[in-house]
CSV table of C-alpha atoms in Angstrom, one decimal:
chain,number,residue,atom,x,y,z
A,1,UNK,CA,118.9,70.8,134.2
A,2,UNK,CA,118.5,74.3,135.5
A,3,UNK,CA,115.8,76.3,133.1
A,4,UNK,CA,116.2,79.4,131.0
A,5,UNK,CA,113.7,82.1,131.9
A,6,UNK,CA,113.4,83.7,128.3
A,7,UNK,CA,111.0,87.1,128.7
A,8,UNK,CA,108.0,86.5,126.0
A,9,UNK,CA,108.8,88.9,122.2
A,10,UNK,CA,106.0,90.4,122.2
A,11,UNK,CA,106.8,92.0,126.0
A,12,UNK,CA,109.7,92.7,124.6
A,13,UNK,CA,108.7,94.5,121.2
A,14,UNK,CA,105.7,96.4,122.7
A,15,UNK,CA,108.1,97.7,125.7
A,16,UNK,CA,110.3,99.2,123.3
A,17,UNK,CA,107.4,100.1,121.0
A,18,UNK,CA,106.9,102.3,124.0
A,19,UNK,CA,109.5,104.7,123.3
A,20,UNK,CA,108.1,106.2,119.9
A,21,UNK,CA,104.0,107.4,120.7
A,22,UNK,CA,104.1,109.2,117.4
A,23,UNK,CA,103.6,106.2,115.0
A,24,UNK,CA,101.5,103.6,116.1
A,25,UNK,CA,102.6,100.4,113.8
A,26,UNK,CA,106.0,101.2,116.0
A,27,UNK,CA,105.1,97.6,117.9
A,28,UNK,CA,103.8,95.8,114.9
A,29,UNK,CA,106.3,96.7,112.8
A,30,UNK,CA,108.8,95.1,114.8
A,31,UNK,CA,107.1,92.3,115.6
A,32,UNK,CA,107.7,92.1,111.8
A,33,UNK,CA,110.7,93.2,111.7
A,34,UNK,CA,112.6,91.0,114.6
A,35,UNK,CA,110.7,87.7,114.5
A,36,UNK,CA,113.3,85.6,116.6
A,37,UNK,CA,115.3,86.0,119.5
A,38,UNK,CA,118.2,85.6,117.1
A,39,UNK,CA,116.7,88.9,114.6
A,40,UNK,CA,115.8,91.0,117.8
A,41,UNK,CA,119.5,90.5,119.3
A,42,UNK,CA,121.1,91.5,116.2
A,43,UNK,CA,119.3,94.9,115.9
A,44,UNK,CA,120.7,95.1,119.1
A,45,UNK,CA,123.6,94.8,118.6
A,46,UNK,CA,123.1,96.8,115.3
A,47,UNK,CA,122.2,99.9,117.4
A,48,UNK,CA,124.8,99.1,120.4
A,49,UNK,CA,126.8,100.1,117.0
A,50,UNK,CA,125.2,103.1,115.9
A,51,UNK,CA,125.5,104.3,119.5
A,52,UNK,CA,129.4,104.0,120.0
A,53,UNK,CA,129.8,105.8,117.1
A,54,UNK,CA,131.2,102.0,115.6
A,55,UNK,CA,130.4,102.8,111.6
A,56,UNK,CA,130.3,98.7,111.5
A,57,UNK,CA,126.3,96.9,110.6
A,58,UNK,CA,126.4,93.9,112.6
A,59,UNK,CA,123.8,92.2,110.6
A,60,UNK,CA,122.1,93.5,107.4
A,61,UNK,CA,118.5,92.1,108.4
A,62,UNK,CA,115.9,94.3,105.7
A,63,UNK,CA,116.3,96.2,102.0
A,64,UNK,CA,115.1,98.0,99.8
A,65,UNK,CA,115.5,95.8,96.7
A,66,UNK,CA,114.8,98.0,93.5
A,67,UNK,CA,113.3,95.1,90.6
A,68,UNK,CA,113.5,98.4,88.0
A,69,UNK,CA,112.8,102.3,88.2
A,70,UNK,CA,110.8,102.2,85.6
A,71,UNK,CA,108.0,103.6,85.8
A,72,UNK,CA,104.4,104.0,84.6
A,73,UNK,CA,104.1,107.7,86.0
A,74,UNK,CA,105.9,110.9,86.4
A,75,UNK,CA,104.5,112.4,89.3
A,76,UNK,CA,105.5,115.7,89.8
A,77,UNK,CA,107.5,115.4,93.3
A,78,UNK,CA,109.2,112.3,91.7
A,79,UNK,CA,113.2,113.6,92.2
A,80,UNK,CA,113.7,109.5,90.1
A,81,UNK,CA,111.3,109.8,87.7
A,82,UNK,CA,112.3,113.9,86.1
A,83,UNK,CA,116.3,112.9,86.5
A,84,UNK,CA,117.0,113.9,83.1
A,85,UNK,CA,119.6,110.8,81.5
A,86,UNK,CA,119.2,108.7,84.3
A,87,UNK,CA,119.4,105.0,83.3
A,88,UNK,CA,116.3,102.5,83.7
A,89,UNK,CA,116.3,98.5,83.7
A,90,UNK,CA,115.2,96.1,85.2
A,91,UNK,CA,116.6,94.0,87.8
A,92,UNK,CA,117.7,90.0,86.3
A,93,UNK,CA,116.0,87.3,88.0
A,94,UNK,CA,119.1,85.4,88.8
A,95,UNK,CA,120.4,88.1,90.7
A,96,UNK,CA,117.6,89.4,92.5
A,97,UNK,CA,117.9,85.1,93.9
A,98,UNK,CA,121.3,85.7,94.4
A,99,UNK,CA,120.6,88.9,96.7
A,100,UNK,CA,118.0,87.2,98.5
A,101,UNK,CA,120.4,83.8,99.4
A,102,UNK,CA,123.3,85.5,100.2
A,103,UNK,CA,121.4,87.9,102.5
A,104,UNK,CA,121.1,85.3,105.5
A,105,UNK,CA,119.8,87.5,107.9
A,106,UNK,CA,117.5,89.4,106.0
A,107,UNK,CA,113.8,88.8,107.4
A,108,UNK,CA,112.6,92.1,105.1
A,109,UNK,CA,112.1,92.4,102.0
A,110,UNK,CA,110.9,95.8,100.3
A,111,UNK,CA,110.2,95.5,96.7
A,112,UNK,CA,110.7,98.7,95.7
A,113,UNK,CA,112.8,101.2,95.4
A,114,UNK,CA,112.6,104.7,92.4
A,115,UNK,CA,110.0,102.8,90.3
A,116,UNK,CA,106.8,100.6,90.0
A,117,UNK,CA,107.7,97.7,90.9
A,118,UNK,CA,104.3,95.7,89.1
A,119,UNK,CA,106.1,96.4,85.7
A,120,UNK,CA,108.9,93.7,86.2
A,121,UNK,CA,107.5,90.8,84.2
A,122,UNK,CA,109.1,88.3,87.0
A,123,UNK,CA,107.7,90.7,89.6
A,124,UNK,CA,105.3,87.9,91.8
A,125,UNK,CA,108.2,85.0,90.7
A,126,UNK,CA,110.3,87.6,92.8
A,127,UNK,CA,107.8,87.9,95.3
A,128,UNK,CA,107.3,84.4,96.2
A,129,UNK,CA,110.8,83.8,95.9
A,130,UNK,CA,111.7,85.9,99.3
A,131,UNK,CA,108.0,84.4,101.1
A,132,UNK,CA,109.4,81.0,100.8
A,133,UNK,CA,112.8,82.1,102.1
A,134,UNK,CA,110.6,82.8,105.3
A,135,UNK,CA,110.9,87.2,104.2
A,136,UNK,CA,108.6,89.8,105.5
A,137,UNK,CA,107.8,90.9,102.0
A,138,UNK,CA,106.8,94.7,101.2
A,139,UNK,CA,105.9,96.4,98.1
A,140,UNK,CA,105.8,100.8,97.7
A,141,UNK,CA,102.9,100.9,94.4
A,142,UNK,CA,101.5,103.4,92.2
A,143,UNK,CA,98.5,101.6,92.3
A,144,UNK,CA,97.8,102.0,89.3
A,145,UNK,CA,98.5,98.0,87.8
A,146,UNK,CA,96.3,96.5,91.1
A,147,UNK,CA,94.0,95.2,88.1
A,148,UNK,CA,91.7,92.4,89.4
A,149,UNK,CA,94.0,89.7,87.8
A,150,UNK,CA,97.1,90.8,89.8
A,151,UNK,CA,95.6,91.3,92.9
A,152,UNK,CA,94.6,87.7,92.9
A,153,UNK,CA,98.5,87.2,91.9
A,154,UNK,CA,98.7,89.4,94.9
A,155,UNK,CA,97.4,87.3,97.5
A,156,UNK,CA,98.4,84.4,95.9
A,157,UNK,CA,102.6,85.3,95.9
A,158,UNK,CA,102.4,86.0,99.5
A,159,UNK,CA,102.8,89.7,100.3
A,160,UNK,CA,103.1,90.9,103.6
A,161,UNK,CA,101.7,94.4,102.9
A,162,UNK,CA,101.1,96.8,100.7
A,163,UNK,CA,101.9,100.4,100.8
A,164,UNK,CA,99.8,102.6,97.7
A,165,UNK,CA,100.3,106.5,97.2
A,166,UNK,CA,97.9,108.2,97.1
A,167,UNK,CA,98.1,112.2,96.9
A,168,UNK,CA,94.9,113.7,98.3
A,169,UNK,CA,91.7,112.6,96.3
A,170,UNK,CA,90.2,113.5,93.5
A,171,UNK,CA,91.4,116.4,91.6
A,172,UNK,CA,94.1,117.2,93.7
A,173,UNK,CA,95.8,113.3,93.2
A,174,UNK,CA,94.9,113.8,89.4
A,175,UNK,CA,97.1,117.1,89.1
A,176,UNK,CA,100.4,116.0,91.0
A,177,UNK,CA,100.1,112.5,89.6
A,178,UNK,CA,98.3,113.1,86.1
A,179,UNK,CA,96.3,109.5,86.3
A,180,UNK,CA,92.5,109.1,86.3
A,181,UNK,CA,91.6,109.2,90.9
A,182,UNK,CA,88.4,107.2,90.2
A,183,UNK,CA,90.5,104.2,88.7
A,184,UNK,CA,92.9,103.9,91.6
A,185,UNK,CA,89.5,104.8,94.1
A,186,UNK,CA,88.2,101.7,92.3
A,187,UNK,CA,91.2,99.4,92.6
A,188,UNK,CA,91.8,99.7,96.4
A,189,UNK,CA,88.3,99.1,97.0
A,190,UNK,CA,89.0,95.9,94.6
A,191,UNK,CA,91.6,95.0,96.8
A,192,UNK,CA,90.1,95.5,99.8
A,193,UNK,CA,87.1,93.7,99.2
A,194,UNK,CA,89.4,90.7,97.9
A,195,UNK,CA,91.2,90.6,101.3
A,196,UNK,CA,88.1,90.7,102.9
A,197,UNK,CA,86.8,87.8,100.5
A,198,UNK,CA,90.2,86.0,100.8
A,199,UNK,CA,90.8,86.2,104.3
A,200,UNK,CA,94.4,86.9,104.0
A,201,UNK,CA,96.0,88.7,106.4
A,202,UNK,CA,97.5,90.8,104.2
A,203,UNK,CA,98.5,94.5,105.9
A,204,UNK,CA,97.3,97.9,103.5
A,205,UNK,CA,98.4,101.3,103.9
A,206,UNK,CA,98.1,104.9,102.3
A,207,UNK,CA,101.0,106.9,101.9
A,208,UNK,CA,100.3,110.9,101.0
A,209,UNK,CA,103.4,112.4,100.4
A,210,UNK,CA,103.3,115.9,98.1
A,211,UNK,CA,100.1,117.5,99.9
A,212,UNK,CA,99.3,121.2,100.0
A,213,UNK,CA,99.8,122.8,102.4
A,214,UNK,CA,95.6,123.0,102.9
A,215,UNK,CA,95.0,121.1,105.8
A,216,UNK,CA,91.5,120.4,104.4
A,217,UNK,CA,93.6,118.3,101.9
A,218,UNK,CA,94.2,115.2,104.4
A,219,UNK,CA,91.6,116.0,106.4
A,220,UNK,CA,89.2,114.5,103.0
A,221,UNK,CA,92.1,111.5,102.5
A,222,UNK,CA,91.5,110.7,106.1
A,223,UNK,CA,87.8,110.6,105.4
A,224,UNK,CA,88.3,108.9,102.2
A,225,UNK,CA,90.0,106.2,103.3
A,226,UNK,CA,90.9,106.5,107.4
A,227,UNK,CA,88.1,103.7,108.0
A,228,UNK,CA,88.9,101.2,105.3
A,229,UNK,CA,92.7,101.0,105.5
A,230,UNK,CA,94.4,99.7,108.3
A,231,UNK,CA,96.9,103.0,108.4
A,232,UNK,CA,97.5,106.2,106.4
A,233,UNK,CA,101.0,107.7,106.8
A,234,UNK,CA,102.2,111.1,105.9
A,235,UNK,CA,104.7,111.6,105.0
A,236,UNK,CA,107.5,114.2,103.7
A,237,UNK,CA,109.2,114.6,100.4
A,238,UNK,CA,112.6,113.0,100.2
A,239,UNK,CA,115.3,115.1,101.6
A,240,UNK,CA,112.7,117.4,102.8
A,241,UNK,CA,113.3,118.5,106.5
A,242,UNK,CA,111.3,120.1,109.0
A,243,UNK,CA,114.7,120.2,111.5
A,244,UNK,CA,118.4,119.1,110.9
A,245,UNK,CA,119.1,115.4,111.7
A,246,UNK,CA,121.0,115.5,115.7
A,247,UNK,CA,121.6,111.9,116.0
A,248,UNK,CA,122.3,109.4,113.4
A,249,UNK,CA,119.9,107.1,111.7
A,250,UNK,CA,118.8,103.6,113.4
A,251,UNK,CA,117.6,102.4,109.8
A,252,UNK,CA,121.0,102.8,108.2
A,253,UNK,CA,122.7,100.5,110.6
A,254,UNK,CA,120.4,97.5,110.3
A,255,UNK,CA,119.5,98.7,106.8
A,256,UNK,CA,120.7,98.1,103.0
A,257,UNK,CA,119.4,99.5,99.6
A,258,UNK,CA,119.7,97.4,96.1
A,259,UNK,CA,119.6,99.0,92.5
A,260,UNK,CA,117.8,97.4,90.0
A,261,UNK,CA,121.4,96.6,88.4
A,262,UNK,CA,123.2,95.3,91.8
A,263,UNK,CA,124.3,98.7,92.7
A,264,UNK,CA,124.5,99.4,97.4
A,265,UNK,CA,123.3,102.2,98.7
A,266,UNK,CA,123.5,102.3,102.8
A,267,UNK,CA,120.2,105.4,103.2
A,268,UNK,CA,116.9,104.8,100.1
A,269,UNK,CA,117.1,109.3,99.5
A,270,UNK,CA,120.5,108.4,97.9
A,271,UNK,CA,119.3,108.6,94.2
């Protein structure tokens, strides 16, 4: 029988990552988001549709699933938490399971959107449910609920990546988020210590959004956490643009956003 040659998947991901040199996470992201030849092919098909102007998603392979839009903070820059009259709620576990089970091509689930997912009473069960179906589980959190008990549960539930929002340190952080920075710092250090003790390959990132224009704030954050976490992402506020987009968004051709009550949006910036 004739043997078919397959280029190693990691090599395909590596070559593609070389076209995006501004984000060091791309290579790892490709390997986690498209772990098989089929999922890599599906993404290629999705992006072909984008490039040829075909308004069709071939396969939905990643999604934000909003477990709740309730939050225990009210950060100055957070539009969803400052919208008056917004309905608040928690996703039913039965709806969550239905979403996971019906999105058969799903490879990545971000179990967060406009709220603090740790507040959901079934949070860890939801993480485990997705993990047990081979899904790469990502959590965005403000880090306030990372108690010693919850940290142990994070590792037990199979979370692959946890992204903590940290807008500066000390007074800069506290003025924006209204929470004691030293408590957050202790939570993060405990998380890092447990990862080291267990040897669990969870990725720990920080995202800084609402930083003052003063460059020293960025430098202070890097000095405090740069050698401890895996990556620090400096993001723009939702909807804020340095320049107008002149190309179609890549993410919208593979990704969906599902709110706590089951409504589907094509983009996570829709609120």
